[in-house]
C-alpha cells in the first residue's frame, strides 16, 4: 500500500510541478498583464469608480439589500460568498509558508500577482455574467465552463475544443472541491483548534497513529469533525441563499477582526515597518543576497512562491469564484467584474499584507538570515500574535489564530461547496437536480474524513486539480479578451463618459439582454 501511495505521490509531484511551476504561474502573470493592458489599466485609471461602486456602495440597498428572486443573491452577498472561499487558510498559513520558503521578497510577488490578478478576476466575472443562463430550478448558472463552451466554442472550428476544455475544467473543479475546498480546510481547523483548546478528557483517547508517527488521531479530532459536518450540512443543504446569508454575516466580521489584530501588532512594532518593507523589496529581486546564505534562495523560487501563494489566496485565474459571482442580481456584466477587482484587493492587498507585516515586524523571523522561531506556517503567525497578546500562561494570540483559521476555513468550505455543486450541475446535464443533491451529501460526509486524515496526499492531489482547472480557464479568458475589451469600452462609454447613444451589451443571449435592458429602463439602475 505504501508503495502505491509513494508512486501516486511521485506522479502527482511531476504533474503539479508542470502545472504550477513550469506553466501555471507564468501563464497567470501573462494573462493578467494582457488583460490589464487591453482594458487600459482599468484597476488604476478607474480606481475612483470601482472603489465607489464597491466599498463605497455598501450602504446602497440595491447592492446590499436581499433580493426576493430565487435566481440570484445580492451583489454584496456574492462578494462575501466569493471572499468566504478565497479568504481562508491561505491568508494565514499560506502567507507564512511563502515567507518561510521564498523569503520576504515573496510578498512583493504576491502584490504583483494581485495587481494583475485584479484584471484577470475582473475578466472572469464579467464573462461569467455575460454567458450565464438559468437552470431548471430557475437559478443562475455561470462559470468558466459556460464561456469556454459558448464563447471559445463559438469561434469557427472550436466547438469541440471549447466543450472539451469546459468538461476538463468542471471535472477538476469538482474534484478539487473535496480536497482544497473541504478536507484540507477541515484538517487545518481540527489540528489548530484541538491544539489551542485542548480538552484532555477527549484528546487522551487515541484512535489512530500513522505508521511513520507523523500524526495522531484522537476522539477529540473525531468529535470536532462531526460537529463541523453537522454545521456545514445544515448550511449547504439549505442552498445558495443560506450559504450567502451566513457568509455576509461572518466574512466582514472575521476580516475586520483579523486586520485590527494585525494593526495592533504592526503599530506596536512600528519601528520595524521600514526594515520589513526594505526586506520585501530588496529580496524580491536578489534572492540569496538579500535573504542571507542560510536559505540559499534562487530568484525564480522567490517569484514562484510569491505568485503561487497569491493565487492560492485570491484564486484570481482559477475561474472558481465566477460560479458564485454569476448568481448576483446585477444586470451589467462589468459591474460584477468590478466586484472581482475589489475581491482580489481585499483578499491579497489588505488581508495578506497584514499577515506579512505582522510576521516581519514582530521578530518571529530574522530579516537578515531567514531563520524563523518555528518551522510550522500556522504556528508562525500564532507566535507573531503572541508577541503582543500573551499574558503569562495565557497565549491569546494562539487562541485568536486558532479561531481565525476556524472561521476562515469554515467559510472556505461553504464557498467551495457551491463551486463544486455548480461544476457537477454542468457535468450532469439533465440529471443535475438529483446528482447535485448526491454531491452535496458526499461533500458533507467527506468532512469527517478530513478531520481524521494524517496524510497530505489527498489535498496535494487537489492542489494539482486546482492548477488543472486554472489552465483551461485562462485559455478561455485569453480567447474571450476581445469581448472583454468590447464590454469594458461599452460600459465606460455609457456609465463613465455618459454617452446615451450606445446600446448596452448585457448578455450573450438576446432574450436575457432584452429583459435586462427593460429592467434598467424601469428601475433607472446605474
Short mmCIF file of C-alpha atoms in Angstrom, two decimals:
data_model
loop_
_atom_site.label_atom_id
_atom_site.label_comp_id
_atom_site.label_asym_id
_atom_site.label_seq_id
_atom_site.Cartn_x
_atom_site.Cartn_y
_atom_site.Cartn_z
CA UNK A 1 0.00 0.00 0.00
CA UNK A 2 2.81 2.39 0.92
CA UNK A 3 4.45 1.67 -2.44
CA UNK A 4 1.26 2.60 -4.29
CA UNK A 5 0.92 5.82 -2.30
CA UNK A 6 4.56 6.72 -2.96
CA UNK A 7 4.10 6.12 -6.68
CA UNK A 8 0.92 8.21 -6.69
CA UNK A 9 2.68 10.99 -4.78
CA UNK A 10 5.58 10.90 -7.25
CA UNK A 11 3.28 11.18 -10.26
CA UNK A 12 1.34 13.99 -8.59
CA UNK A 13 4.56 15.90 -7.86
CA UNK A 14 5.57 15.74 -11.52
CA UNK A 15 2.16 16.93 -12.74
CA UNK A 16 1.93 19.59 -10.01
CA UNK A 17 5.37 20.97 -10.85
CA UNK A 18 4.48 21.17 -14.53
CA UNK A 19 1.03 22.71 -13.98
CA UNK A 20 2.09 25.27 -11.38
CA UNK A 21 5.83 25.95 -11.69
CA UNK A 22 6.53 25.31 -15.37
CA UNK A 23 3.34 26.74 -16.86
CA UNK A 24 0.71 28.00 -14.42
CA UNK A 25 2.42 30.87 -12.57
CA UNK A 26 3.86 32.36 -15.73
CA UNK A 27 0.61 31.96 -17.68
CA UNK A 28 -1.21 33.69 -14.82
CA UNK A 29 1.13 36.67 -14.98
CA UNK A 30 0.96 36.84 -18.78
CA UNK A 31 -2.85 36.73 -18.85
CA UNK A 32 -3.04 39.32 -16.06
CA UNK A 33 -0.69 41.66 -17.92
CA UNK A 34 -2.56 41.21 -21.21
CA UNK A 35 -5.98 41.88 -19.66
CA UNK A 36 -4.58 44.89 -17.79
CA UNK A 37 -3.19 46.39 -21.00
CA UNK A 38 -6.28 45.58 -23.10
CA UNK A 39 -8.60 47.25 -20.57
CA UNK A 40 -6.38 50.33 -20.35
CA UNK A 41 -5.11 49.58 -16.82
CA UNK A 42 -8.70 49.77 -15.59
CA UNK A 43 -7.74 48.96 -11.98
CA UNK A 44 -5.64 52.16 -11.93
CA UNK A 45 -7.27 54.55 -14.39
CA UNK A 46 -10.74 53.98 -12.93
CA UNK A 47 -9.80 53.29 -9.30
CA UNK A 48 -12.15 56.00 -8.06
CA UNK A 49 -15.06 54.48 -9.98
CA UNK A 50 -14.60 50.88 -8.87
CA UNK A 51 -13.96 51.93 -5.27
CA UNK A 52 -17.18 53.98 -5.33
CA UNK A 53 -19.15 51.11 -6.89
CA UNK A 54 -17.84 48.52 -4.40
CA UNK A 55 -16.83 49.58 -0.89
CA UNK A 56 -18.39 52.99 -1.44
CA UNK A 57 -21.80 51.46 -2.18
CA UNK A 58 -22.12 49.06 0.75
CA UNK A 59 -24.96 51.08 2.25
CA UNK A 60 -26.86 51.16 -1.06
CA UNK A 61 -29.95 48.95 -0.75
CA UNK A 62 -29.57 47.86 -4.38
CA UNK A 63 -26.13 46.46 -3.57
CA UNK A 64 -26.54 45.15 -0.02
CA UNK A 65 -30.28 44.54 0.14
CA UNK A 66 -31.52 40.99 -0.28
CA UNK A 67 -33.25 40.08 -3.49
CA UNK A 68 -36.51 38.13 -3.49
CA UNK A 69 -35.62 36.50 -6.79
CA UNK A 70 -34.87 32.81 -6.46
CA UNK A 71 -32.40 33.10 -9.29
CA UNK A 72 -29.99 35.45 -7.58
CA UNK A 73 -28.37 36.88 -4.47
CA UNK A 74 -27.32 40.48 -3.77
CA UNK A 75 -24.04 41.87 -5.09
CA UNK A 76 -22.70 42.12 -1.53
CA UNK A 77 -23.71 38.53 -0.77
CA UNK A 78 -21.97 37.38 -3.96
CA UNK A 79 -18.80 39.21 -2.86
CA UNK A 80 -18.96 37.78 0.68
CA UNK A 81 -19.56 34.24 -0.60
CA UNK A 82 -16.63 34.58 -3.02
CA UNK A 83 -14.46 36.03 -0.24
CA UNK A 84 -15.65 33.19 2.01
CA UNK A 85 -13.96 30.78 -0.38
CA UNK A 86 -10.85 32.90 -1.00
CA UNK A 87 -10.16 34.41 2.43
CA UNK A 88 -9.07 31.19 4.05
CA UNK A 89 -6.10 29.32 5.43
CA UNK A 90 -4.01 30.72 2.57
CA UNK A 91 -4.26 34.20 4.10
CA UNK A 92 -2.62 32.96 7.31
CA UNK A 93 -0.66 29.76 6.77
CA UNK A 94 -0.20 30.43 3.04
CA UNK A 95 1.47 33.81 3.55
CA UNK A 96 3.67 32.39 6.32
CA UNK A 97 4.65 29.49 4.06
CA UNK A 98 5.51 31.91 1.23
CA UNK A 99 7.82 33.93 3.51
CA UNK A 100 9.42 30.81 5.02
CA UNK A 101 10.03 29.28 1.58
CA UNK A 102 10.58 32.33 -0.59
CA UNK A 103 11.71 35.00 1.85
CA UNK A 104 10.20 38.48 2.32
CA UNK A 105 10.55 39.04 -1.44
CA UNK A 106 7.74 36.56 -1.99
CA UNK A 107 5.36 39.19 -0.55
CA UNK A 108 6.32 41.60 -3.34
CA UNK A 109 5.46 38.98 -5.95
CA UNK A 110 2.17 38.32 -4.17
CA UNK A 111 1.40 42.01 -4.70
CA UNK A 112 2.42 41.80 -8.36
CA UNK A 113 0.24 38.73 -8.90
CA UNK A 114 -2.63 40.51 -7.14
CA UNK A 115 -2.24 43.72 -9.16
CA UNK A 116 -2.53 41.91 -12.48
CA UNK A 117 -4.84 39.30 -10.98
CA UNK A 118 -7.38 42.06 -10.37
CA UNK A 119 -7.97 42.28 -14.10
CA UNK A 120 -7.93 38.52 -14.57
CA UNK A 121 -10.65 38.24 -11.93
CA UNK A 122 -12.46 41.20 -13.47
CA UNK A 123 -12.42 39.49 -16.87
CA UNK A 124 -13.61 36.15 -15.45
CA UNK A 125 -16.54 37.64 -13.61
CA UNK A 126 -17.53 39.90 -16.48
CA UNK A 127 -17.60 36.88 -18.79
CA UNK A 128 -19.42 34.86 -16.11
CA UNK A 129 -22.35 37.31 -16.07
CA UNK A 130 -22.34 37.72 -19.85
CA UNK A 131 -22.59 33.96 -20.55
CA UNK A 132 -24.75 32.87 -17.60
CA UNK A 133 -28.15 31.27 -18.04
CA UNK A 134 -30.90 29.94 -15.76
CA UNK A 135 -31.14 26.26 -14.87
CA UNK A 136 -34.33 24.20 -14.47
CA UNK A 137 -34.71 25.38 -10.88
CA UNK A 138 -34.79 28.99 -12.07
CA UNK A 139 -31.34 29.79 -10.59
CA UNK A 140 -28.49 31.47 -12.43
CA UNK A 141 -25.70 29.17 -13.59
CA UNK A 142 -22.41 30.65 -14.75
CA UNK A 143 -18.73 29.90 -14.73
CA UNK A 144 -15.71 29.15 -16.86
CA UNK A 145 -17.36 26.04 -18.31
CA UNK A 146 -20.02 28.22 -19.96
CA UNK A 147 -17.74 30.83 -21.52
CA UNK A 148 -15.47 28.01 -22.67
CA UNK A 149 -18.36 26.16 -24.33
CA UNK A 150 -20.32 29.13 -25.69
CA UNK A 151 -17.52 31.70 -26.00
CA UNK A 152 -14.41 29.83 -27.12
CA UNK A 153 -16.62 27.15 -28.67
CA UNK A 154 -18.42 29.83 -30.64
CA UNK A 155 -15.35 30.52 -32.76
CA UNK A 156 -15.19 28.76 -36.13
CA UNK A 157 -13.91 25.21 -35.78
CA UNK A 158 -13.53 25.48 -31.98
CA UNK A 159 -16.81 23.90 -30.83
CA UNK A 160 -15.26 20.59 -29.77
CA UNK A 161 -12.21 22.27 -28.21
CA UNK A 162 -14.40 24.60 -26.17
CA UNK A 163 -16.61 21.73 -24.96
CA UNK A 164 -13.64 19.52 -24.02
CA UNK A 165 -11.93 22.31 -22.07
CA UNK A 166 -15.23 23.09 -20.32
CA UNK A 167 -15.58 19.45 -19.22
CA UNK A 168 -11.96 19.32 -18.02
CA UNK A 169 -12.49 22.49 -16.00
CA UNK A 170 -15.70 21.20 -14.42
CA UNK A 171 -14.19 17.79 -13.53
CA UNK A 172 -11.11 19.37 -11.93
CA UNK A 173 -13.25 21.91 -10.04
CA UNK A 174 -15.49 19.16 -8.65
CA UNK A 175 -12.52 17.03 -7.57
CA UNK A 176 -10.61 19.98 -6.10
CA UNK A 177 -13.64 20.91 -4.02
CA UNK A 178 -13.23 17.73 -1.97
CA UNK A 179 -9.58 18.43 -1.16
CA UNK A 180 -8.61 22.11 -1.11
CA UNK A 181 -12.21 23.16 -0.51
CA UNK A 182 -13.07 20.53 2.08
CA UNK A 183 -10.67 18.02 3.65
CA UNK A 184 -7.64 20.31 3.61
CA UNK A 185 -9.59 23.11 5.31
CA UNK A 186 -11.18 20.75 7.84
CA UNK A 187 -7.81 19.26 8.73
CA UNK A 188 -6.36 22.71 9.42
CA UNK A 189 -9.37 23.59 11.59
CA UNK A 190 -9.20 20.39 13.62
CA UNK A 191 -5.42 20.38 14.13
CA UNK A 192 -5.25 24.04 15.18
CA UNK A 193 -8.42 24.03 17.26
CA UNK A 194 -7.67 20.85 19.23
CA UNK A 195 -4.12 22.05 19.84
CA UNK A 196 -5.11 25.53 21.05
CA UNK A 197 -8.13 24.42 23.07
CA UNK A 198 -7.07 21.03 24.35
CA UNK A 199 -9.67 19.01 26.26
CA UNK A 200 -7.62 16.28 27.88
CA UNK A 201 -10.71 14.20 28.66
CA UNK A 202 -11.19 13.74 24.88
CA UNK A 203 -7.66 14.01 23.47
CA UNK A 204 -6.30 11.22 25.69
CA UNK A 205 -8.28 8.63 23.71
CA UNK A 206 -6.07 7.85 20.70
CA UNK A 207 -7.96 6.32 17.78
CA UNK A 208 -5.12 6.04 15.29
CA UNK A 209 -1.41 6.81 14.89
CA UNK A 210 0.19 6.90 11.42
CA UNK A 211 2.84 4.31 10.62
CA UNK A 212 5.61 6.91 10.47
CA UNK A 213 4.41 8.59 13.66
CA UNK A 214 3.73 11.87 11.84
CA UNK A 215 0.14 12.16 13.04
CA UNK A 216 -2.17 11.01 15.81
CA UNK A 217 -5.95 10.99 15.65
CA UNK A 218 -7.91 11.24 18.89
CA UNK A 219 -11.54 11.13 19.91
CA UNK A 220 -11.33 14.94 20.13
CA UNK A 221 -10.49 15.16 16.40
CA UNK A 222 -13.44 12.94 15.53
CA UNK A 223 -15.94 14.90 17.64
CA UNK A 224 -14.84 18.25 16.18
CA UNK A 225 -15.14 16.73 12.70
CA UNK A 226 -18.68 15.51 13.37
CA UNK A 227 -19.73 18.93 14.72
CA UNK A 228 -18.31 20.60 11.61
CA UNK A 229 -20.11 18.09 9.40
CA UNK A 230 -23.46 18.84 11.03
CA UNK A 231 -22.98 22.63 10.81
CA UNK A 232 -21.82 22.59 7.20
CA UNK A 233 -24.54 20.12 6.24
CA UNK A 234 -27.27 22.33 7.71
CA UNK A 235 -25.97 25.34 5.78
CA UNK A 236 -25.13 23.97 2.33
CA UNK A 237 -28.17 21.68 2.09
CA UNK A 238 -30.22 24.85 2.52
CA UNK A 239 -28.91 26.12 -0.83
CA UNK A 240 -27.01 29.19 -2.01
CA UNK A 241 -29.33 31.65 -0.23
CA UNK A 242 -28.40 30.15 3.15
CA UNK A 243 -24.69 29.97 2.27
CA UNK A 244 -24.75 33.63 1.19
CA UNK A 245 -26.61 34.66 4.35
CA UNK A 246 -24.01 33.01 6.59
CA UNK A 247 -21.14 34.41 4.51
CA UNK A 248 -22.35 38.01 4.65
CA UNK A 249 -22.51 37.81 8.46
CA UNK A 250 -19.21 36.04 9.09
CA UNK A 251 -16.84 37.34 6.40
CA UNK A 252 -16.91 41.09 7.21
CA UNK A 253 -16.52 40.33 10.94
CA UNK A 254 -13.61 37.94 10.52
CA UNK A 255 -11.73 40.18 8.06
CA UNK A 256 -12.12 43.29 10.25
CA UNK A 257 -11.13 41.38 13.41
CA UNK A 258 -8.02 39.91 11.78
CA UNK A 259 -6.95 43.24 10.26
CA UNK A 260 -7.44 45.05 13.60
CA UNK A 261 -5.42 42.42 15.43
CA UNK A 262 -2.66 42.70 12.84
CA UNK A 263 -2.65 46.51 13.01
CA UNK A 264 -2.19 46.42 16.79
CA UNK A 265 0.94 44.28 16.37
CA UNK A 266 2.24 46.40 13.48
CA UNK A 267 1.74 49.67 15.39
CA UNK A 268 3.45 48.21 18.46
CA UNK A 269 6.42 47.34 16.24
CA UNK A 270 6.19 50.43 14.04
CA UNK A 271 9.99 50.92 14.17
CA UNK A 272 10.34 47.63 12.26
CA UNK A 273 7.93 48.53 9.45
CA UNK A 274 10.66 50.28 7.44
CA UNK A 275 13.11 47.35 7.66
CA UNK A 276 10.26 44.96 6.79
CA UNK A 277 9.42 46.83 3.58
CA UNK A 278 13.14 47.13 2.79
CA UNK A 279 13.49 43.34 3.11
CA UNK A 280 10.42 42.80 0.92
CA UNK A 281 11.68 44.98 -1.93
CA UNK A 282 15.37 44.09 -1.77
CA UNK A 283 14.93 40.32 -1.61
CA UNK A 284 12.26 40.42 -4.34
CA UNK A 285 14.97 40.78 -6.99
CA UNK A 286 18.19 39.50 -5.44
CA UNK A 287 17.10 36.27 -3.79
CA UNK A 288 20.05 34.76 -1.92
CA UNK A 289 21.98 38.00 -1.49
CA UNK A 290 19.28 39.80 0.44
CA UNK A 291 17.94 36.84 2.43
CA UNK A 292 21.28 35.51 3.64
CA UNK A 293 23.18 32.33 2.96
CA UNK A 294 21.09 30.17 5.27
CA UNK A 295 18.25 29.57 2.83
CA UNK A 296 20.14 29.96 -0.44
CA UNK A 297 17.10 31.12 -2.38
CA UNK A 298 17.06 31.49 -6.14
CA UNK A 299 15.20 34.44 -7.65
CA UNK A 300 12.94 32.04 -9.57
CA UNK A 301 11.92 30.40 -6.28
CA UNK A 302 11.07 33.77 -4.74
CA UNK A 303 8.88 34.73 -7.71
CA UNK A 304 7.21 31.31 -7.92
CA UNK A 305 6.41 31.11 -4.21
CA UNK A 306 5.00 34.64 -4.11
CA UNK A 307 2.82 34.26 -7.19
CA UNK A 308 1.67 30.75 -6.30
CA UNK A 309 0.67 31.64 -2.75
CA UNK A 310 -1.01 34.80 -4.01
CA UNK A 311 -3.17 32.74 -6.35
CA UNK A 312 -3.92 30.24 -3.56
CA UNK A 313 -5.18 33.16 -1.54
CA UNK A 314 -7.25 35.20 -4.02
CA UNK A 315 -7.95 32.47 -6.64
CA UNK A 316 -7.73 35.00 -9.48
CA UNK A 317 -7.26 32.95 -12.63
CA UNK A 318 -8.73 29.71 -11.28
CA UNK A 319 -12.22 30.58 -12.51
CA UNK A 320 -13.70 29.36 -9.23
CA UNK A 321 -15.31 32.49 -7.77
CA UNK A 322 -17.03 33.14 -11.13
CA UNK A 323 -19.53 30.44 -10.20
CA UNK A 324 -20.88 32.47 -7.28
CA UNK A 325 -20.44 35.93 -8.79
CA UNK A 326 -22.67 34.71 -11.61
CA UNK A 327 -25.52 34.37 -9.09
CA UNK A 328 -25.51 38.10 -8.37
CA UNK A 329 -28.63 40.15 -9.06
CA UNK A 330 -26.52 42.58 -11.09
CA UNK A 331 -27.61 43.32 -14.67
CA UNK A 332 -24.35 44.75 -16.02
CA UNK A 333 -21.52 42.20 -16.60
CA UNK A 334 -18.83 44.82 -15.95
CA UNK A 335 -20.39 45.83 -12.63
CA UNK A 336 -19.79 42.32 -11.28
CA UNK A 337 -16.34 42.37 -12.85
CA UNK A 338 -15.61 45.44 -10.73
CA UNK A 339 -16.52 43.45 -7.60
CA UNK A 340 -13.93 40.93 -8.79
CA UNK A 341 -11.29 43.67 -8.68
CA UNK A 342 -12.27 44.55 -5.13
CA UNK A 343 -12.27 40.87 -4.12
CA UNK A 344 -8.58 40.48 -5.03
CA UNK A 345 -7.76 43.86 -3.49
CA UNK A 346 -9.40 42.94 -0.17
CA UNK A 347 -8.02 39.41 -0.06
CA UNK A 348 -4.38 39.98 -1.00
CA UNK A 349 -3.53 43.67 -0.83
CA UNK A 350 -5.26 44.09 2.54
CA UNK A 351 -5.52 40.76 4.42
CA UNK A 352 -2.36 39.05 3.12
CA UNK A 353 -0.32 42.23 3.58
CA UNK A 354 -1.50 42.44 7.18
CA UNK A 355 -0.35 38.86 7.77
CA UNK A 356 3.02 39.50 6.12
CA UNK A 357 3.73 42.70 8.08
CA UNK A 358 2.64 41.02 11.32
CA UNK A 359 5.22 38.28 10.73
CA UNK A 360 8.03 40.56 9.50
CA UNK A 361 7.69 43.27 12.20
CA UNK A 362 7.13 41.04 15.23
CA UNK A 363 10.57 39.44 15.26
CA UNK A 364 9.44 35.85 14.69
CA UNK A 365 11.58 35.80 11.54
CA UNK A 366 15.15 37.16 11.37
CA UNK A 367 15.11 39.59 8.42
CA UNK A 368 18.81 39.10 7.70
CA UNK A 369 19.10 35.31 7.86
CA UNK A 370 15.58 33.99 7.31
CA UNK A 371 15.63 31.91 10.47
CA UNK A 372 12.13 31.54 11.96
CA UNK A 373 11.16 30.67 15.52
CA UNK A 374 9.17 27.69 14.21
CA UNK A 375 9.03 25.62 11.04
CA UNK A 376 5.21 25.41 11.07
CA UNK A 377 3.43 28.02 8.93
CA UNK A 378 0.27 28.33 11.07
CA UNK A 379 2.27 28.37 14.31
CA UNK A 380 4.49 31.16 12.96
CA UNK A 381 1.53 33.56 12.72
CA UNK A 382 0.34 32.48 16.17
CA UNK A 383 3.81 33.23 17.57
CA UNK A 384 3.67 36.68 15.95
CA UNK A 385 0.35 37.40 17.67
CA UNK A 386 1.68 36.04 20.95
CA UNK A 387 4.36 38.73 20.98
CA UNK A 388 1.56 41.14 21.91
CA UNK A 389 -1.37 39.03 23.06
CA UNK A 390 0.35 36.69 25.52
CA UNK A 391 -0.23 37.26 29.22
CA UNK A 392 1.62 34.82 31.43
CA UNK A 393 0.47 31.31 30.55
CA UNK A 394 -2.47 32.60 28.52
CA UNK A 395 -1.48 32.61 24.86
CA UNK A 396 -4.36 34.69 23.49
CA UNK A 397 -2.51 35.13 20.19
CA UNK A 398 -2.54 31.40 19.68
CA UNK A 399 -6.23 31.21 20.58
CA UNK A 400 -7.05 34.10 18.23
CA UNK A 401 -5.28 32.45 15.27
CA UNK A 402 -6.97 29.13 16.01
CA UNK A 403 -10.37 30.87 15.91
CA UNK A 404 -9.38 32.88 12.83
CA UNK A 405 -8.40 29.70 10.99
CA UNK A 406 -11.66 28.12 12.15
CA UNK A 407 -13.76 30.94 10.67
CA UNK A 408 -11.61 31.43 7.57
CA UNK A 409 -11.52 27.73 6.73
CA UNK A 410 -15.18 27.13 7.65
CA UNK A 411 -16.39 29.78 5.23
CA UNK A 412 -14.00 28.48 2.57
CA UNK A 413 -15.73 25.10 2.84
CA UNK A 414 -19.11 26.78 2.31
CA UNK A 415 -17.91 28.69 -0.75
CA UNK A 416 -16.27 25.67 -2.36
CA UNK A 417 -19.34 23.53 -1.78
CA UNK A 418 -21.18 25.88 -4.15
CA UNK A 419 -18.35 25.78 -6.70
CA UNK A 420 -18.34 22.00 -6.69
CA UNK A 421 -22.12 21.76 -7.00
CA UNK A 422 -22.13 24.12 -9.98
CA UNK A 423 -19.39 22.09 -11.67
CA UNK A 424 -21.35 18.88 -11.06
CA UNK A 425 -24.55 20.57 -12.31
CA UNK A 426 -22.81 21.33 -15.61
CA UNK A 427 -21.46 17.79 -15.98
CA UNK A 428 -24.75 16.10 -15.03
CA UNK A 429 -26.89 17.85 -17.64
CA UNK A 430 -30.49 16.63 -17.42
CA UNK A 431 -29.74 14.68 -14.23
CA UNK A 432 -28.40 17.78 -12.46
CA UNK A 433 -31.18 18.15 -9.81
CA UNK A 434 -30.57 14.65 -8.45
CA UNK A 435 -26.79 14.49 -8.95
CA UNK A 436 -26.12 17.81 -7.21
CA UNK A 437 -28.00 16.62 -4.11
CA UNK A 438 -25.90 13.44 -4.09
CA UNK A 439 -22.76 15.56 -4.48
CA UNK A 440 -23.70 17.75 -1.51
CA UNK A 441 -24.34 14.71 0.69
CA UNK A 442 -20.95 13.20 -0.24
CA UNK A 443 -19.29 16.59 0.29
CA UNK A 444 -20.73 16.81 3.81
CA UNK A 445 -19.71 13.25 4.71
CA UNK A 446 -16.13 13.87 3.49
CA UNK A 447 -15.73 16.46 6.25
CA UNK A 448 -15.34 13.74 8.88
CA UNK A 449 -12.70 12.06 6.71
CA UNK A 450 -10.78 15.32 6.55
CA UNK A 451 -10.87 15.56 10.34
CA UNK A 452 -9.24 12.17 10.86
CA UNK A 453 -6.73 12.12 7.98
CA UNK A 454 -2.98 12.35 8.65
CA UNK A 455 -1.69 12.15 5.07
CA UNK A 456 -1.39 15.32 3.00
CA UNK A 457 -1.60 13.41 -0.30
CA UNK A 458 -5.35 14.00 -0.70
CA UNK A 459 -5.07 17.76 -0.79
CA UNK A 460 -1.71 17.67 -2.60
CA UNK A 461 -3.61 15.99 -5.44
CA UNK A 462 -6.41 18.55 -5.11
CA UNK A 463 -3.79 21.28 -5.38
CA UNK A 464 -2.89 19.76 -8.74
CA UNK A 465 -6.55 19.71 -9.80
CA UNK A 466 -6.70 23.40 -8.82
CA UNK A 467 -3.92 24.09 -11.28
CA UNK A 468 -5.54 21.92 -13.92
CA UNK A 469 -8.78 23.90 -13.72
CA UNK A 470 -6.76 27.10 -14.00
CA UNK A 471 -5.24 26.25 -17.39
CA UNK A 472 -8.48 25.86 -19.43
CA UNK A 473 -9.95 28.88 -17.64
CA UNK A 474 -7.02 31.11 -18.62
CA UNK A 475 -7.24 29.83 -22.19
CA UNK A 476 -10.90 30.85 -22.17
CA UNK A 477 -10.14 34.31 -20.78
CA UNK A 478 -7.45 34.88 -23.42
CA UNK A 479 -9.74 33.66 -26.20
CA UNK A 480 -12.51 35.99 -24.98
CA UNK A 481 -10.19 39.00 -24.44
CA UNK A 482 -11.61 40.89 -27.48
CA UNK A 483 -15.09 40.51 -25.97
CA UNK A 484 -13.87 41.74 -22.56
CA UNK A 485 -12.44 44.81 -24.33
CA UNK A 486 -15.78 45.49 -26.03
CA UNK A 487 -17.76 45.02 -22.82
CA UNK A 488 -15.38 47.32 -20.92
CA UNK A 489 -15.50 50.03 -23.60
CA UNK A 490 -19.28 49.75 -23.80
CA UNK A 491 -19.58 50.19 -20.01
CA UNK A 492 -17.08 53.08 -19.83
CA UNK A 493 -18.80 54.91 -22.70
CA UNK A 494 -22.24 54.61 -21.08
CA UNK A 495 -21.59 54.68 -17.33
CA UNK A 496 -18.46 56.81 -17.00
CA UNK A 497 -18.42 59.05 -20.09
CA UNK A 498 -22.22 59.40 -20.11
CA UNK A 499 -22.84 58.59 -23.76
CA UNK A 500 -26.55 57.97 -24.39
CA UNK A 501 -26.39 56.65 -27.95
CA UNK A 502 -24.58 53.41 -27.07
CA UNK A 503 -26.62 50.20 -26.82
CA UNK A 504 -25.84 48.14 -23.67
CA UNK A 505 -24.03 44.80 -24.02
CA UNK A 506 -25.51 42.73 -21.20
CA UNK A 507 -25.76 39.08 -22.25
CA UNK A 508 -24.70 36.54 -24.84
CA UNK A 509 -28.37 35.56 -25.05
CA UNK A 510 -30.62 38.09 -26.75
CA UNK A 511 -33.72 37.29 -24.66
CA UNK A 512 -31.80 37.86 -21.41
CA UNK A 513 -30.23 41.04 -22.77
CA UNK A 514 -33.61 42.47 -23.80
CA UNK A 515 -35.07 41.59 -20.39
CA UNK A 516 -32.16 43.30 -18.60
CA UNK A 517 -32.37 46.42 -20.77
CA UNK A 518 -36.05 46.63 -19.90
CA UNK A 519 -35.29 46.28 -16.16
CA UNK A 520 -32.66 49.03 -16.34
CA UNK A 521 -35.14 51.32 -18.09
CA UNK A 522 -37.79 50.62 -15.44
CA UNK A 523 -35.56 50.90 -12.36
CA UNK A 524 -33.10 53.51 -13.61
CA UNK A 525 -30.24 51.34 -12.36
CA UNK A 526 -26.79 52.81 -12.85
#
